[in-house]
Amino acid sequence: MKVIFLGSGNLATRLSLEMHRKGMTIGQVYSYTPENARQLAGRLGCLWTTDLEAIETDADLYVFSLKDTVLANVITRIRPNDGLWVHTAGSMPMDIFSGHTANYGVLYPMQTFSKMREVDFSVIPFFIEANTSESASKLQQLAEKLSGNVRFLSSDKRKNLHLAAVFACNFTNHIYALAVKLLEQQDIPADVLLPLIDETVAKIHTMPPRVAQTGPAIRYDENVINKHLAMLGDSDMRSIYRLISQSIHKEARHE
Amino acid sequence: MKVIFLGSGNLATRLSLEMHRKGMTIGQVYSYTPENARQLAGRLGCLWTTDLEAIETDADLYVFSLKDTVLANVITRIRPNDGLWVHTAGSMPMDIFSGHTANYGVLYPMQTFSKMREVDFSVIPFFIEANTSESASKLQQLAEKLSGNVRFLSSDKRKNLHLAAVFACNFTNHIYALAVKLLEQQDIPADVLLPLIDETVAKIHTMPPRVAQTGPAIRYDENVINKHLAMLGDSDMRSIYRLISQSIHKEARHE
């Protein structure tokens, strides 16, 4: 199986390296930025290009792993071919390929990727869909080589899943960044937070987060909440504190 | 060493059980609510009371593990004695004991506790302080029997640490609850989020959260952000989404 990657970002990097490791042939990497294309192709030991016209037409699989804003445009500029075209975006519909090629689908690995950090693909949930049952079966076989956790999901449900993932990953990570900032202002080493963060996550492996909730906001302890608001110099952090505390309390009242 | 616990909540429960496990004698448990007092005393095999007048005066250590709103009041109602009095609250100053007893301090284990969930105390960071060097040394010895991670911290720094802990634990847990709610609305099983949540936390063990940040908000991809805002039926969730996305983007621009 010959695979061509369009994109060289965090997801493209980790996914192409994993496919390579699993014995699939990565034939070519395209990126708008030559330095990025060269770098990823170097790690894969394959060809690279910055020219959409130069993308080879004999591959079995084309993986579009591009920013949502450029995906539609790039799709219109690929020369026709018989390969299966898939994108890896959580929030883009499969139909974006419609009219541009015969066989297409989506291969969405729900994970946070960084170029330099290895991840265990075997546990990553992959969400797939395809426009024909033949493509679906091909894509399923491919995804199951990468992960033990593969399921079909419609574009509509996938975009909701992606929204949930933004909360569960991007937002919580930013909240960690804000907590670290508070500690840095006090010259307290950031790593004292790790046991608390680990246990917060370990808990939700055994009970729903709703049940695991602790802290001053559940009982809306205005004494503590107001002291905290007064301590927050940054007005954005104050708004975030107020809004999330109100939301915690609202959910608690629904119990 | 004889210890008396005032309080029977999540923290009091886990801390008293751990002290008991480590061979310390829990002499008595006080709680305002008889059922809670009886339950915890049952697990500890000790006496219980709901009467502050009935608290024994011969203990070495009195652990005040009460809501911030009642702590000050309870302190004034305990009969004088020679024991060391400590509270376990993140955001209350040590001086709340001043004038009420000779030897006092703070024993703050920074962790999220639930009554029925065991936690590994050996890795929990304990933050302590005391009003005399003798009490400080006594408290340090005690804390080091419970955890390998004990340090002295002033009341002022501790309240900032507690604020950071509210972000890192209570707020992130609530964000998980919101993500689960989104999935439930789509009949997608909540546990598909766990590998993503685990990896988000694993990443910040190896790099600062600022560096680990991914997702649409960094590049402020208005296309995705506006689609997400439109999908959120709940106006509080929409406000949280908007505010955190703006905050992520602001931090990213500072890089």
XYZ file of C-alpha atoms in Angstrom:
510
model
C 0.000 0.000 0.000
C 1.369 3.378 -1.069
C 0.310 6.401 0.979
C 0.742 10.098 0.227
C 0.469 12.657 3.012
C -0.816 16.170 2.428
C 0.227 18.168 5.463
C 3.158 18.096 7.857
C 1.701 19.293 11.141
C 1.462 17.509 14.492
C -1.161 14.980 13.416
C 0.339 14.354 9.947
C 3.741 13.810 11.537
C 2.662 11.284 14.157
C 0.204 9.433 11.894
C 2.616 9.104 8.952
C 5.426 7.929 11.255
C 3.094 5.322 12.763
C 1.981 4.080 9.320
C 5.637 3.875 8.285
C 6.443 1.912 11.454
C 3.599 -0.488 10.624
C 5.183 -1.216 7.230
C 3.048 0.969 4.976
C 4.933 2.790 2.230
C 4.778 6.550 2.510
C 5.535 7.637 -1.058
C 5.482 11.417 -0.761
C 4.818 14.285 1.614
C 3.282 17.553 0.488
C 3.470 20.732 2.542
C 3.022 24.397 1.658
C 6.190 25.096 3.671
C 9.333 23.515 2.149
C 11.146 23.292 5.489
C 8.285 21.316 7.059
C 7.914 19.040 4.034
C 11.656 18.330 4.004
C 11.762 17.665 7.726
C 8.914 15.144 7.761
C 10.077 13.433 4.541
C 13.503 13.133 6.162
C 12.025 11.280 9.129
C 10.027 9.035 6.768
C 12.782 8.552 4.209
C 10.504 9.542 1.323
C 10.059 12.228 -1.345
C 8.558 15.632 -0.666
C 7.036 18.489 -2.644
C 5.469 21.910 -2.160
C 3.774 21.697 -5.571
C 0.246 20.283 -5.645
C 0.684 19.562 -9.363
C 3.628 17.295 -8.551
C 1.662 14.948 -6.318
C 1.866 11.440 -7.727
C -1.327 9.852 -9.001
C -0.530 6.179 -8.353
C -0.987 5.988 -4.582
C -3.610 3.818 -2.884
C -4.350 6.327 -0.121
C -4.199 10.125 0.101
C -4.289 11.469 3.643
C -5.332 15.135 3.793
C -4.103 16.389 7.142
C -4.399 20.135 6.653
C -5.870 23.112 8.458
C -9.638 23.249 7.954
C -9.263 26.627 6.228
C -7.124 25.267 3.358
C -8.523 21.732 3.061
C -11.337 22.539 0.583
C -9.009 24.485 -1.662
C -6.308 21.798 -1.757
C -8.896 19.122 -2.610
C -9.858 20.996 -5.798
C -6.227 21.207 -6.906
C -5.187 17.522 -6.759
C -5.016 15.732 -10.102
C -7.684 13.051 -10.515
C -6.660 9.520 -9.511
C -8.112 6.231 -8.311
C -6.798 6.354 -4.738
C -8.929 6.585 -1.628
C -8.944 10.147 -0.299
C -9.414 10.697 3.415
C -9.064 13.661 5.742
C -8.225 13.541 9.444
C -10.228 16.522 10.709
C -12.666 16.267 13.583
C -14.999 18.999 12.451
C -15.043 18.764 8.647
C -17.804 16.756 6.902
C -16.884 13.845 4.660
C -18.825 15.507 1.816
C -16.104 18.062 1.317
C -14.623 15.469 -1.113
C -17.901 15.010 -2.992
C -17.570 15.694 -6.730
C -13.783 15.749 -6.613
C -13.021 12.047 -6.493
C -14.819 8.710 -6.560
C -13.653 7.129 -3.300
C -13.340 9.080 -0.108
C -13.799 9.043 3.625
C -12.597 10.234 7.019
C -9.904 8.825 9.308
C -10.093 10.805 12.559
C -7.774 9.754 15.382
C -9.005 11.551 18.501
C -5.805 12.445 20.276
C -3.572 15.454 21.017
C -0.400 15.176 18.952
C 2.913 16.983 19.188
C 5.568 16.456 16.512
C 8.261 15.346 18.927
C 6.192 13.243 21.323
C 5.490 9.566 20.648
C 2.016 8.294 21.505
C 0.604 4.812 21.852
C -1.600 4.470 18.760
C -3.022 1.126 19.860
C -5.362 2.840 22.370
C -6.310 5.906 20.307
C -9.996 5.886 19.304
C -10.216 6.146 15.498
C -13.503 7.365 14.020
C -14.024 6.506 10.377
C -16.586 6.845 7.610
C -16.530 6.383 3.839
C -18.746 7.054 0.814
C -18.971 3.420 -0.334
C -19.038 0.147 1.553
C -15.892 -0.954 -0.294
C -13.996 2.143 0.862
C -15.410 1.699 4.346
C -14.086 -1.820 4.568
C -10.674 -0.757 3.196
C -10.487 2.085 5.706
C -11.531 -0.138 8.584
C -8.782 -2.643 7.780
C -6.256 0.168 7.617
C -7.392 1.770 10.894
C -7.374 -1.593 12.659
C -3.702 -1.995 11.761
C -3.065 1.184 13.733
C -5.440 0.895 16.690
C -7.538 -1.573 18.644
C -10.255 1.069 19.026
C -11.921 1.780 15.674
C -15.560 2.684 15.061
C -17.738 4.167 12.335
C -19.234 7.581 13.081
C -21.209 9.996 10.914
C -19.864 13.451 10.077
C -22.577 15.023 12.184
C -21.783 13.035 15.315
C -18.051 13.441 14.685
C -18.242 17.229 14.800
C -19.962 16.992 18.186
C -17.297 14.561 19.353
C -14.621 17.002 18.214
C -16.279 19.774 20.207
C -16.239 17.549 23.301
C -12.549 16.810 22.621
C -11.780 20.545 22.521
C -13.258 20.837 26.018
C -11.635 17.673 27.386
C -8.162 18.359 25.983
C -7.518 21.915 24.748
C -9.501 23.665 27.476
C -8.259 21.557 30.382
C -4.681 21.963 29.148
C -5.143 25.729 29.117
C -6.549 25.608 32.642
C -3.341 23.772 33.635
C -1.356 26.588 32.011
C -3.275 29.167 34.063
C -2.671 27.185 37.278
C 1.050 26.997 36.494
C 1.081 30.761 35.907
C -0.407 31.337 39.371
C 2.308 29.177 40.947
C 5.112 30.862 38.988
C 3.982 34.211 40.383
C 4.550 32.740 43.868
C 7.840 30.977 43.057
C 6.234 27.616 43.795
C 7.474 24.812 41.505
C 4.773 23.822 39.002
C 5.293 20.099 39.503
C 3.584 20.146 42.923
C 0.335 20.157 40.909
C 0.994 16.830 39.180
C -0.274 14.406 41.888
C -3.513 16.419 42.107
C -3.920 16.490 38.325
C -3.151 12.757 38.053
C -5.706 11.870 40.740
C -8.362 14.114 39.164
C -7.988 12.068 35.971
C -7.655 8.718 37.752
C -10.970 9.409 39.503
C -12.902 9.802 36.262
C -11.697 6.368 35.167
C -13.829 5.002 38.014
C -16.743 7.460 38.362
C -18.474 10.079 36.167
C -16.820 13.542 36.506
C -20.134 14.892 37.820
C -19.787 12.556 40.813
C -16.059 13.185 41.227
C -16.497 16.963 41.589
C -14.992 18.543 44.734
C -14.055 22.079 45.821
C -15.624 25.360 46.948
C -17.858 25.909 43.897
C -20.179 22.901 44.469
C -21.606 24.346 47.659
C -21.045 27.842 46.183
C -18.968 28.882 49.196
C -19.069 32.633 48.503
C -16.523 33.279 51.225
C -13.792 31.323 49.394
C -15.006 32.279 45.916
C -14.906 35.998 46.653
C -11.460 35.756 48.232
C -10.243 33.914 45.128
C -11.779 36.468 42.766
C -10.069 39.265 44.707
C -6.708 37.456 44.414
C -6.904 37.154 40.627
C -5.171 40.162 39.109
C -5.900 39.095 35.540
C -9.454 40.057 34.520
C -9.744 37.182 32.001
C -8.855 34.684 34.715
C -11.408 36.331 37.002
C -14.103 35.910 34.328
C -13.121 32.271 33.763
C -13.128 31.617 37.523
C -16.577 33.177 37.973
C -18.154 31.475 34.976
C -16.858 27.956 35.705
C -17.741 28.229 39.409
C -21.304 29.219 38.506
C -21.492 26.345 36.027
C -20.232 23.828 38.643
C -22.829 25.045 41.105
C -25.612 24.896 38.541
C -24.785 21.258 37.691
C -24.568 20.402 41.407
C -28.075 21.783 42.011
C -29.368 19.486 39.271
C -28.191 16.403 41.178
C 0.033 9.730 69.688
C -3.679 10.390 70.201
C -5.487 12.300 67.474
C -8.968 13.843 67.483
C -10.704 14.711 64.222
C -13.152 17.593 63.911
C -15.016 17.008 60.691
C -16.154 13.972 58.731
C -16.046 15.121 55.108
C -14.006 13.773 52.187
C -10.653 15.055 53.434
C -11.277 14.192 57.122
C -12.337 10.687 56.091
C -9.310 9.879 53.937
C -6.768 11.578 56.216
C -8.038 9.958 59.439
C -8.176 6.523 57.791
C -4.591 6.973 56.569
C -3.380 8.060 60.022
C -5.147 5.053 61.511
C -3.504 2.786 58.941
C -0.126 4.244 59.903
C -0.675 3.244 63.543
C -1.739 6.562 65.028
C -4.578 6.383 67.553
C -7.696 8.230 66.484
C -9.427 8.846 69.818
C -12.597 10.602 68.748
C -14.442 12.040 65.792
C -16.608 15.144 66.026
C -19.189 16.062 63.405
C -22.204 18.360 63.457
C -24.162 15.574 61.742
C -24.557 12.437 63.911
C -24.877 10.094 60.936
C -21.565 11.287 59.462
C -19.806 11.150 62.826
C -21.061 7.619 63.469
C -20.103 6.438 59.994
C -16.522 7.676 60.128
C -16.029 6.535 63.736
C -17.289 3.125 62.634
C -14.612 2.897 59.964
C -11.966 4.029 62.462
C -13.230 1.969 65.396
C -13.271 4.987 67.720
C -15.659 7.192 69.719
C -17.736 9.951 68.182
C -19.652 13.017 69.310
C -21.737 15.889 67.981
C -21.094 17.946 71.121
C -18.118 20.296 71.047
C -18.157 20.353 74.878
C -17.605 16.593 74.903
C -14.348 16.695 72.969
C -11.615 15.152 75.070
C -8.802 17.390 76.263
C -5.982 14.843 76.485
C -5.134 14.367 72.787
C -1.760 15.244 71.256
C -3.225 16.488 67.995
C -6.543 18.104 67.012
C -7.223 18.082 63.279
C -9.826 20.677 62.245
C -11.127 19.530 58.898
C -14.241 21.649 58.542
C -15.851 23.969 56.037
C -14.123 27.364 56.039
C -17.414 28.991 57.066
C -17.676 27.112 60.379
C -13.977 26.699 61.231
C -13.553 30.003 63.127
C -16.642 29.386 65.199
C -15.705 25.823 66.181
C -12.213 26.956 67.233
C -13.699 29.309 69.837
C -15.824 26.533 71.309
C -13.196 23.863 72.030
C -12.115 23.548 75.664
C -8.524 24.668 76.282
C -5.894 21.921 76.161
C -2.209 21.349 75.516
C -2.543 19.564 72.178
C -1.311 20.838 68.839
C -4.225 22.273 66.822
C -4.021 22.160 63.026
C -6.445 22.778 60.205
C -6.337 21.241 56.740
C -7.732 24.104 54.664
C -5.954 25.492 51.624
C -7.279 29.002 51.881
C -7.502 29.721 55.634
C -4.613 31.493 57.384
C -2.834 29.786 60.272
C -3.612 32.826 62.458
C -7.238 31.811 62.765
C -6.029 29.822 65.832
C -4.226 32.791 67.360
C -5.410 33.611 70.915
C -7.350 30.355 71.224
C -4.527 27.926 71.964
C -0.772 27.890 72.508
C 0.376 25.486 69.800
C -1.074 25.499 66.350
C -0.371 25.092 62.646
C -1.597 23.929 59.258
C -1.477 20.481 57.655
C -2.692 20.897 54.062
C -2.634 17.839 51.806
C -3.173 19.111 48.267
C -5.355 16.418 46.746
C -8.951 15.778 45.672
C -10.558 13.353 48.110
C -13.739 11.328 47.922
C -14.920 9.362 50.935
C -15.039 6.018 49.156
C -11.909 6.311 47.006
C -8.490 5.313 48.329
C -5.569 7.510 47.345
C -1.824 6.985 47.545
C -0.811 9.358 50.359
C 2.906 8.769 49.803
C 2.917 11.072 46.744
C 0.521 13.751 48.004
C 2.273 17.101 48.541
C 1.700 18.201 52.161
C 2.135 21.903 52.933
C 2.693 22.685 56.582
C 3.375 25.609 58.897
C 3.296 26.132 62.658
C 3.472 28.954 65.183
C 6.567 27.681 67.031
C 9.631 25.804 65.847
C 8.783 22.990 68.242
C 5.310 22.562 66.732
C 6.807 22.858 63.253
C 9.187 20.010 63.902
C 6.407 17.869 65.444
C 4.160 18.529 62.458
C 6.920 17.780 59.980
C 7.606 14.409 61.613
C 3.913 13.592 61.504
C 3.484 14.651 57.853
C 6.569 12.680 56.834
C 4.988 9.538 58.233
C 2.169 10.088 55.730
C 3.941 11.379 52.625
C 7.342 11.615 50.985
C 6.491 15.103 49.737
C 6.311 17.570 52.660
C 7.290 21.231 52.646
C 6.808 24.364 54.720
C 4.726 27.105 53.100
C 3.392 30.389 54.490
C -0.349 31.031 54.750
C -0.094 33.672 52.053
C 1.574 31.405 49.518
C -0.716 28.529 50.486
C -3.863 30.472 49.591
C -2.399 31.128 46.136
C -1.498 27.456 45.827
C -5.072 26.546 46.752
C -6.389 28.878 44.056
C -4.124 27.145 41.501
C -5.433 23.781 42.751
C -9.029 24.901 42.181
C -8.138 25.590 38.548
C -6.053 22.416 38.051
C -8.545 20.055 39.703
C -12.064 21.426 40.253
C -12.249 23.404 37.009
C -10.711 20.740 34.773
C -13.005 18.120 36.304
C -16.004 20.299 35.508
C -14.773 20.728 31.938
C -14.685 16.901 31.737
C -18.295 16.867 32.976
C -19.290 19.306 30.213
C -17.506 17.191 27.576
C -19.308 14.073 28.809
C -22.616 15.950 28.620
C -21.956 16.783 24.956
C -21.275 13.109 24.193
C -24.353 11.905 26.089
C -26.495 14.184 23.909
C -25.100 12.283 20.884
C -25.340 8.794 22.424
C -21.567 8.428 22.203
C -20.053 6.506 25.164
C -18.154 8.871 27.467
C -15.164 6.567 27.817
C -13.940 7.342 24.282
C -12.549 10.546 25.854
C -10.238 8.763 28.294
C -7.216 8.152 26.016
C -7.288 11.834 25.003
C -7.592 13.001 28.612
C -4.810 10.629 29.726
C -2.453 11.837 27.005
C -3.224 15.503 27.754
C -2.048 14.869 31.321
C 0.876 12.639 30.309
C 2.157 15.457 28.081
C 2.402 17.964 30.912
C 4.595 15.542 32.823
C 7.190 16.125 30.087
C 6.580 19.704 28.895
C 4.933 22.877 30.284
C 1.183 23.048 29.436
C 1.856 26.267 27.496
C 4.032 24.235 25.097
C 1.670 21.241 25.010
C -1.301 23.336 23.840
C -3.031 22.152 20.627
C -6.406 22.791 18.955
C -8.296 25.447 17.017
C -8.003 28.240 19.597
C -4.205 28.698 19.378
C -4.356 29.948 15.808
C -7.798 31.425 16.603
C -9.364 29.525 13.712
C -12.618 31.526 13.592
C -14.108 29.086 11.114
C -14.026 26.205 13.618
C -14.652 28.405 16.666
C -17.811 29.940 15.193
C -19.118 26.533 14.118
C -18.540 25.249 17.648
C -20.243 28.252 19.241
C -23.256 27.709 16.975
C -23.420 24.029 18.030
C -23.523 24.836 21.754
C -27.146 25.080 22.825
C -26.303 25.942 26.425
C -25.470 29.640 26.797
C -23.154 29.066 29.786
C -21.145 26.552 27.773
C -20.997 29.046 24.917
C -19.612 31.710 27.273
C -17.053 29.267 28.686
C -16.029 28.200 25.173
C -15.591 31.801 24.004
C -13.698 32.964 27.077
C -11.247 30.051 27.244
C -10.600 30.168 23.487
C -9.763 33.867 23.738
C -7.504 33.190 26.711
C -5.674 30.375 24.846
C -5.116 32.665 21.885
C -3.884 35.515 24.092
C -1.300 33.257 25.743
C -0.228 31.908 22.337
C 0.423 35.433 21.052
C 2.711 36.039 24.039
C 4.964 33.178 22.962
